[in-house]
Coordinates of C-alpha atoms and ligand atoms in Angstrom, one line a residue:
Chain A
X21 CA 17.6 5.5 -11.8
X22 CA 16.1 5.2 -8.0
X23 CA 18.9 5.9 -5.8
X24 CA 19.8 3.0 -3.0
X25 CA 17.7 4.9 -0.2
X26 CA 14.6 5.1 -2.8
X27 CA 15.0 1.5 -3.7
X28 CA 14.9 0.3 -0.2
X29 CA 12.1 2.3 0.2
X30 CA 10.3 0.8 -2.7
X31 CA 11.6 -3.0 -1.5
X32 CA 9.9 -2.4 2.3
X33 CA 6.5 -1.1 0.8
X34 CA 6.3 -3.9 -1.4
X35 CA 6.6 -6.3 1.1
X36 CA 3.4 -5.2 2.3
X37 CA 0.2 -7.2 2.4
X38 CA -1.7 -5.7 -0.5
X39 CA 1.0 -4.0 -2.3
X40 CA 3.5 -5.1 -5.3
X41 CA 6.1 -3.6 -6.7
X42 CA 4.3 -1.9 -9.4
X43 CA 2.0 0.2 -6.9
X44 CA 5.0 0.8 -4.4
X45 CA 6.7 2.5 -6.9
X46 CA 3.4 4.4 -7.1
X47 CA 3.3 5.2 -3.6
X48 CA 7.4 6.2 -3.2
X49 CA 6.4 8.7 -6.4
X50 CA 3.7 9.8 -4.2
X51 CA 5.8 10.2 -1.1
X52 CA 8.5 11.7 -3.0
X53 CA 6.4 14.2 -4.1
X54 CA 4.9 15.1 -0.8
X55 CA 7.4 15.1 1.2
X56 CA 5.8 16.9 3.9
X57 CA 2.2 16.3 3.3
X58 CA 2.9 12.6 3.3
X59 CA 6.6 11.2 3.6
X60 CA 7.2 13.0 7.3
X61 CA 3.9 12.1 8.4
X62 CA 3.9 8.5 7.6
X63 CA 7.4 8.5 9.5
X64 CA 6.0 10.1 11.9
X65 CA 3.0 7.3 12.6
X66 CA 5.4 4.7 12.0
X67 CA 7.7 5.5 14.6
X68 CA 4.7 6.4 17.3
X69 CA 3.6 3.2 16.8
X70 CA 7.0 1.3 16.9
X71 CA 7.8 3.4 20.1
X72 CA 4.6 2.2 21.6
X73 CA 3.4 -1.2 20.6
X74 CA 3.2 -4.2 22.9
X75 CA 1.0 -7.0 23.2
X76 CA -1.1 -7.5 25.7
X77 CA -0.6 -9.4 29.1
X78 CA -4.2 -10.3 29.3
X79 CA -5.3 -11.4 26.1
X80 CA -2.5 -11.4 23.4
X81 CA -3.7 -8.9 21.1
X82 CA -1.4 -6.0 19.6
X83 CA -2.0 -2.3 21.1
X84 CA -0.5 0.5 22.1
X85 CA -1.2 0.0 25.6
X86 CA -0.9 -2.8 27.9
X87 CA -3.6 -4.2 28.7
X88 CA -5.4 -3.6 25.2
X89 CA -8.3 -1.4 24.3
X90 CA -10.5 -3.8 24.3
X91 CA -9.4 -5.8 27.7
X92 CA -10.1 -2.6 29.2
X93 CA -13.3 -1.4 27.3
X94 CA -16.0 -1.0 29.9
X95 CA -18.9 -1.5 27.5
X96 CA -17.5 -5.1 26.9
X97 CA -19.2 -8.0 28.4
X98 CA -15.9 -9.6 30.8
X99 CA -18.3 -12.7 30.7
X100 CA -17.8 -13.7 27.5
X101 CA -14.4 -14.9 26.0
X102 CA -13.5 -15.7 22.3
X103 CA -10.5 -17.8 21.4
X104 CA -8.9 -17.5 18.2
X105 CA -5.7 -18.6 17.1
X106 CA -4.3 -15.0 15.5
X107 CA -4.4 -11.4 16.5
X108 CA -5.6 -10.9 12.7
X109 CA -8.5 -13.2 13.3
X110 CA -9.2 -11.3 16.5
X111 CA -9.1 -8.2 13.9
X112 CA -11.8 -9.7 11.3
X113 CA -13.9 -10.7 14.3
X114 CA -13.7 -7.0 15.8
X115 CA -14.2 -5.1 13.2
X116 CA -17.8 -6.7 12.6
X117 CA -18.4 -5.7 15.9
X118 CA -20.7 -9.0 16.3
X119 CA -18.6 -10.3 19.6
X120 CA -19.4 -7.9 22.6
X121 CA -16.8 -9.8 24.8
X122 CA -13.5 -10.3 25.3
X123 CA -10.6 -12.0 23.6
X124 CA -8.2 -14.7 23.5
X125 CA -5.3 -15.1 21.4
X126 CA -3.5 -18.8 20.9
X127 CA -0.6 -17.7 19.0
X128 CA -1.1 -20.6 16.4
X129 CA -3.3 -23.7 16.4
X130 CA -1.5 -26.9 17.1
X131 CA 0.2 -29.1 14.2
X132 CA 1.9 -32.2 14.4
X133 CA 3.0 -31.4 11.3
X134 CA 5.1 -28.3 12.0
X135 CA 5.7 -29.3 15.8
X136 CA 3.6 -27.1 17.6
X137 CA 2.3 -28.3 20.8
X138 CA 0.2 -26.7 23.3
X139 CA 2.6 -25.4 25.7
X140 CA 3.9 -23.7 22.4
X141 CA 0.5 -22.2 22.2
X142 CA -1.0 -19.5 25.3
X143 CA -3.5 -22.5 26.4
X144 CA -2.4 -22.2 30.1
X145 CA -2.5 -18.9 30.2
X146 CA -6.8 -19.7 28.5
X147 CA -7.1 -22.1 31.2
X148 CA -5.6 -19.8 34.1
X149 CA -8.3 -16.9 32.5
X150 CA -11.3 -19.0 33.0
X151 CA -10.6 -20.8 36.4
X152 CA -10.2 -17.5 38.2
X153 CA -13.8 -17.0 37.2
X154 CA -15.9 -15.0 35.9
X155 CA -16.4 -16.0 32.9
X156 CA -19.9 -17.6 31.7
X157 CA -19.0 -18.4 27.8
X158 CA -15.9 -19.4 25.7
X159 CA -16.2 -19.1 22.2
X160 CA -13.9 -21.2 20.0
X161 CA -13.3 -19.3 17.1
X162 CA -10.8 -21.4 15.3
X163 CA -10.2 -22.0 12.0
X164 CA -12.5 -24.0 9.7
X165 CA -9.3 -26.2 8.9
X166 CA -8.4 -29.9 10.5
X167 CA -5.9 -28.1 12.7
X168 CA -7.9 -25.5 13.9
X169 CA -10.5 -27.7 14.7
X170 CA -8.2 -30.4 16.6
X171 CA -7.3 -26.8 18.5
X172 CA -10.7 -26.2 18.9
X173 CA -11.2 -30.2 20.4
X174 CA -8.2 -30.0 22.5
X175 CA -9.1 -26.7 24.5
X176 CA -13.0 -27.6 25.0
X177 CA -11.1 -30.7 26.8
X178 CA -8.9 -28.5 28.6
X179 CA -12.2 -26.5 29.7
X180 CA -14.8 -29.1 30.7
X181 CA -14.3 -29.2 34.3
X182 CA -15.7 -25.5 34.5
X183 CA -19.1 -24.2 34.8
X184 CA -18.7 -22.2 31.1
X185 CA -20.7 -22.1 28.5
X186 CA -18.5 -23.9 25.2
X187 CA -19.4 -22.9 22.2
X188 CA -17.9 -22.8 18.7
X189 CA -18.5 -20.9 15.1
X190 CA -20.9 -22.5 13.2
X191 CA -20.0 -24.0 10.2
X192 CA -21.5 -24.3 6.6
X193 CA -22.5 -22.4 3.6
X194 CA -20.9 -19.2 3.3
X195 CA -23.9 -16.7 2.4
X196 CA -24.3 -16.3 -0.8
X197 CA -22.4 -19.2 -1.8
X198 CA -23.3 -21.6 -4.3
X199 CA -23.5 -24.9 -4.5
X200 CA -21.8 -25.9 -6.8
X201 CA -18.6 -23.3 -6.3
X202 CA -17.9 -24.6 -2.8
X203 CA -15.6 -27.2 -1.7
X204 CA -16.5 -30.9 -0.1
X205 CA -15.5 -29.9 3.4
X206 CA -17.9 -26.9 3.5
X207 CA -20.6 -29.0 1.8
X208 CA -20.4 -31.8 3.8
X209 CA -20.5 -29.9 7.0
X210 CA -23.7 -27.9 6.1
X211 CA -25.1 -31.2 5.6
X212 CA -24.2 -32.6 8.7
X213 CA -25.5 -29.4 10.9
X214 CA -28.6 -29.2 8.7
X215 CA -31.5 -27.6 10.8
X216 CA -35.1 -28.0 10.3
X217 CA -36.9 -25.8 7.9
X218 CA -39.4 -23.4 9.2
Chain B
X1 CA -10.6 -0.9 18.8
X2 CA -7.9 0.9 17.2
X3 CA -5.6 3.2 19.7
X4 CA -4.8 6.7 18.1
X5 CA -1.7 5.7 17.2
X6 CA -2.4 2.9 15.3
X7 CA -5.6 4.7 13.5
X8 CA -3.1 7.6 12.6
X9 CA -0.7 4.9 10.9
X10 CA -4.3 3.4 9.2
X11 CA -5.1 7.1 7.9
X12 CA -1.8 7.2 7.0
X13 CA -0.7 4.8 4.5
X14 CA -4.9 4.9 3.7
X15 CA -3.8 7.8 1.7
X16 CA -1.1 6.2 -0.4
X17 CA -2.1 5.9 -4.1
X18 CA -3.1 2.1 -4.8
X19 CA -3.9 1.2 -0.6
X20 CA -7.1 2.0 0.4
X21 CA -8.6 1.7 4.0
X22 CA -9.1 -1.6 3.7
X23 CA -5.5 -2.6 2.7
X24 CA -4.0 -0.2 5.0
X25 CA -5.8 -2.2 7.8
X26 CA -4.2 -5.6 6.3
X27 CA -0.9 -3.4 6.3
X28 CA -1.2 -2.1 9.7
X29 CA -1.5 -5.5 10.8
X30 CA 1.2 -7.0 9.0
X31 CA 3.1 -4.3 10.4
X32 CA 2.4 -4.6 14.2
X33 CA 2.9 -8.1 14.2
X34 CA 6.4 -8.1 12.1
X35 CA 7.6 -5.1 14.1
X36 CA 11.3 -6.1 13.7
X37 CA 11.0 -7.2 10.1
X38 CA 8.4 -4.6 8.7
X39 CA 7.7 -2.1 10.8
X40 CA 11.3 -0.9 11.7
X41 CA 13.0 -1.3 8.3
X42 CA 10.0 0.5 7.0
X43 CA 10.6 3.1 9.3
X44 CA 14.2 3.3 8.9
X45 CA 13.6 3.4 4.6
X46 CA 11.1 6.8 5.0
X47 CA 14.1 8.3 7.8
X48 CA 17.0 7.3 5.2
X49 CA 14.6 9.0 1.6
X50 CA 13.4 11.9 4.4
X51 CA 16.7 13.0 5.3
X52 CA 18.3 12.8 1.7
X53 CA 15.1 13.4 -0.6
X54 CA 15.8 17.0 -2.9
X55 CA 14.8 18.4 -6.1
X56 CA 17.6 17.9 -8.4
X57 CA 18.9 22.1 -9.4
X58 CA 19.1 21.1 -12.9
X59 CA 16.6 18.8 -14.1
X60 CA 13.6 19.2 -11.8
X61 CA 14.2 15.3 -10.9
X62 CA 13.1 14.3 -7.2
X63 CA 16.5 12.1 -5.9
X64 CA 18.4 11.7 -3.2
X65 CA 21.2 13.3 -4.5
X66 CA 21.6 16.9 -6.2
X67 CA 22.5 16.7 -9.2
X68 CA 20.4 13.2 -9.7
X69 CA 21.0 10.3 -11.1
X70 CA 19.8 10.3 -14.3
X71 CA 22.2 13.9 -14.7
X72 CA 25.1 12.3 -13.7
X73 CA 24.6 9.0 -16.0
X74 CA 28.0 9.8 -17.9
X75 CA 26.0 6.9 -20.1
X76 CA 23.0 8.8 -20.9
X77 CA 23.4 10.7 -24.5
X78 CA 23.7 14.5 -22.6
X79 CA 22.7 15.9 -26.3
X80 CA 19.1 14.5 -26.2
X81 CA 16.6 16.4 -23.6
X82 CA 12.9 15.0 -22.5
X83 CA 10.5 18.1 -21.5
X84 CA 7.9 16.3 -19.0
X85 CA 5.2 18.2 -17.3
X86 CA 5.6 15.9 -14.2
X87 CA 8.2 14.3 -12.2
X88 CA 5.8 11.0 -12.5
X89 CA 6.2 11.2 -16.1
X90 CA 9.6 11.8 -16.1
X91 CA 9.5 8.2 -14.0
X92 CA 7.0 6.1 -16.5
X93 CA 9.2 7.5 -19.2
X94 CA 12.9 6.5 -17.6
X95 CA 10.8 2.7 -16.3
X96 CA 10.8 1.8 -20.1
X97 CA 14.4 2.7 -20.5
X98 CA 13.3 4.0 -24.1
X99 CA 14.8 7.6 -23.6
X100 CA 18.5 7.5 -23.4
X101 CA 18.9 11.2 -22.7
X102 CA 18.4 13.5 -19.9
X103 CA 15.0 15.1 -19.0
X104 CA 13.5 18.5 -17.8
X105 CA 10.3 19.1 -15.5
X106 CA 8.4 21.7 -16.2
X107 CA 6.7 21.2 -12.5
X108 CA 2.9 21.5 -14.6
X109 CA 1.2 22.6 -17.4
X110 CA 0.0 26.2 -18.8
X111 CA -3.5 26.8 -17.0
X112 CA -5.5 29.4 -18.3
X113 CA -8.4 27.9 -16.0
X114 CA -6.3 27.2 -12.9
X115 CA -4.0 30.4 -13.4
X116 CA -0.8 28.7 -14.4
X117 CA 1.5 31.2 -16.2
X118 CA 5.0 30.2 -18.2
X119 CA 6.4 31.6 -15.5
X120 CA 5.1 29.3 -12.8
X121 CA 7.0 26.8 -14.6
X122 CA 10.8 25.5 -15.3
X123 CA 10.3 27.3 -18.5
X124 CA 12.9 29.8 -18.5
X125 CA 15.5 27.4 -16.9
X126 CA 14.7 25.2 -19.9
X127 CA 15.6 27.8 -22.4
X128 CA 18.6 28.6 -20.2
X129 CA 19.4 24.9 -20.2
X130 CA 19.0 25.3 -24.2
X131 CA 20.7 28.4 -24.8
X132 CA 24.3 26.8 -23.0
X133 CA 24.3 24.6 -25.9
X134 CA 25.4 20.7 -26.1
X135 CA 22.2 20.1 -26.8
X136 CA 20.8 18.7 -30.3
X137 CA 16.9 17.5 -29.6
X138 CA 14.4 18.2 -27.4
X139 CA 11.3 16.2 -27.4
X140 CA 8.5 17.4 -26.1
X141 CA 6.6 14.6 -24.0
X142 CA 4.0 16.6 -22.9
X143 CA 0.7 14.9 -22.3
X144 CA -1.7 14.6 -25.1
X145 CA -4.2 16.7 -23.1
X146 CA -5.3 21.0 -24.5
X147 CA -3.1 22.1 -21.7
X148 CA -0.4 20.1 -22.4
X149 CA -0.1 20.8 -26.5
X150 CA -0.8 24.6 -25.3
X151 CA 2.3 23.9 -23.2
X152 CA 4.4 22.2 -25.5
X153 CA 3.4 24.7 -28.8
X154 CA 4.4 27.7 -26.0
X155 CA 7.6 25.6 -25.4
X156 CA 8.2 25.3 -28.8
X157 CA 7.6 28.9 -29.8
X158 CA 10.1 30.1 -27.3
X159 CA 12.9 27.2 -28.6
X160 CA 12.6 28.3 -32.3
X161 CA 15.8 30.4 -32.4
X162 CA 18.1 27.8 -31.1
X163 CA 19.5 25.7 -33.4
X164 CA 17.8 22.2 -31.8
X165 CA 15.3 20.1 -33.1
X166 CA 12.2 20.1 -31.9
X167 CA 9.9 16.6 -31.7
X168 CA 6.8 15.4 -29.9
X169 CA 5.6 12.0 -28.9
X170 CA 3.5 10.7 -31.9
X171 CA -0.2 10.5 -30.9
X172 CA -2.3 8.1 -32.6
X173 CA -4.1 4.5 -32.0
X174 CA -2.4 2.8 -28.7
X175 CA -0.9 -0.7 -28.7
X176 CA -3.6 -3.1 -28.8
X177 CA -6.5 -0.3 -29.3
X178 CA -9.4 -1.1 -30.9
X179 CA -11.2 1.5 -32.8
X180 CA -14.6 1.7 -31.3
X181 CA -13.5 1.4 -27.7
X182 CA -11.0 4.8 -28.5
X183 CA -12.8 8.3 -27.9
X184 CA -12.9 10.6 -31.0
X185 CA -9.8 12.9 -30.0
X186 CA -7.7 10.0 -30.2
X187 CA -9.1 8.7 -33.5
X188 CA -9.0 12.0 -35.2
X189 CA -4.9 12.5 -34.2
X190 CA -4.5 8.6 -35.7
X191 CA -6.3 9.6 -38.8
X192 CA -4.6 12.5 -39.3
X193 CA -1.1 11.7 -38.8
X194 CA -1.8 9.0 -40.9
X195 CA 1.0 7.3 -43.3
X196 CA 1.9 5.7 -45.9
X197 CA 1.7 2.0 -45.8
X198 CA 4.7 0.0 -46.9
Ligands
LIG15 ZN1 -6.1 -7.4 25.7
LIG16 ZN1 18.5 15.9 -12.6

């Protein structure tokens, strides 16, 4: 019954991260329904954002302005710099609020198995960041995966001939995690970095 | 972190029906960094529904065309009419393909409590629609709530003097129900419309 203009609707909200087809059918109803109240002001926010986004020279994150909020956030601490390999895992890590510093975004983590190399990745442009000084920590926040951690390797080799503080996530048990639910990998590495008690 | 364009687009689709804010953050993202192949066919899909989107004169149908598509379905049975109280249950009703006929939306139900009168609603357009003839049933789907069987006895009431007939949807145990998780309105309209078995 949906006419072709509804229908695409439908297929592009769909596609979205946390939404299937049942619950954008849902949310077109919705729109449908409040066509001013909602429809016109979704469009509206769309297109501000589409007219407005670009990523940022410094660190690689996605803003509205160039450089980023947060490259240009006084209250943030310019000393310390967190790598990570995706603006979404410069996301998770902001929205805890738990890094006061700066970011850096990779663009990827290197793969021999899909061909990505490090001039594919903004390494250069890490390396460039933390010669011209000023910068006392680096933070490796890689993925907990073999790739992300041979990332994680090949940058801290990239970095060692500078007075900065490298430093990485620590790994091991999630909290609240049990034993017996977690995988090998996680196990074995909480083993390995096991701390003395007390 | 978020610039106010980007926290308007959050709020935004936040407010859609089955996204809450923490989707809508996944979304956002998804969205800024697929601008070409989210963000802007998105966009385009809410212009393309905004500019078309109307209520259809005849059945109460939200389309993008006027008379809608289900009106114009030369194979839909013209005779058979569906009285719905919403255009969302005109929808779930049309998803099952189970009603091969046209429908009506009243646009509510008879409120005493909120003020709703018969003639806040597509009442008297339905017994115009009635009164042209060509039509041999009307089922009243209204929903098994006070207000709606105070709407759909009104309905009936004023539909008595045209030669139609007059059905509702059967209320009774759903698929699948078991007894004692059912509350005792639904049990009593089960027992009581109870039937012969065999
Ligand atoms: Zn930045
Ligand atoms: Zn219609």
């Amino acid at each position: 019954m949906a006419s072709p203009e509804i229908e695409a609707l439908t297929q592009a909200l769909a596609r979205l991260p946390g939404l299937g087809p049942r619950s954008a059918r849902r949310a077109v109803l919705h729109l449908l329904k409040k066509r001013e109240l909602a429809l016109a002001p979704l469009r509206r926010a769309l297109e501000a954002v589409e007219q407005t986004l670009s990523t940022c020279q410094l660190c690689g994150n996605v803003d509205t302005v160039d450089p980023c909020g947060i490259c240009t956030d006084p209250r943030r601490d310019a000393r310390a710099l967190c790598v990570v390999e995706d603006v979404s895992d410069l996301w998770a890590l902001d929205k805890s609020r738990l890094f006061p510093g700066r970011f850096h975004v990779l663009g990827g983590r290197l793969s021999a198995l899909e061909g990505v190399r490090p001039e594919d990745l903004a390494i250069d442009a890490l390396v460039g960041r933390v010669a011209a000084g000023g910068i006392d920590e680096v933070v490796l926040a890689m993925n907990a995966t073999l790739e992300g951690q041979t990332t994680a390797h090949y940058i801290a080799e990239r970095l060692e001939r500078f007075p900065v503080r490298l430093t990485q996530l620590a790994h091991g048990l999630p909290v609240g995690g049990e034993l017996d639910y977690l995988d090998e990998g996680t196990l074995a590495q909480a083993l390995r970095a096991r701390r003395p008690v007390g």
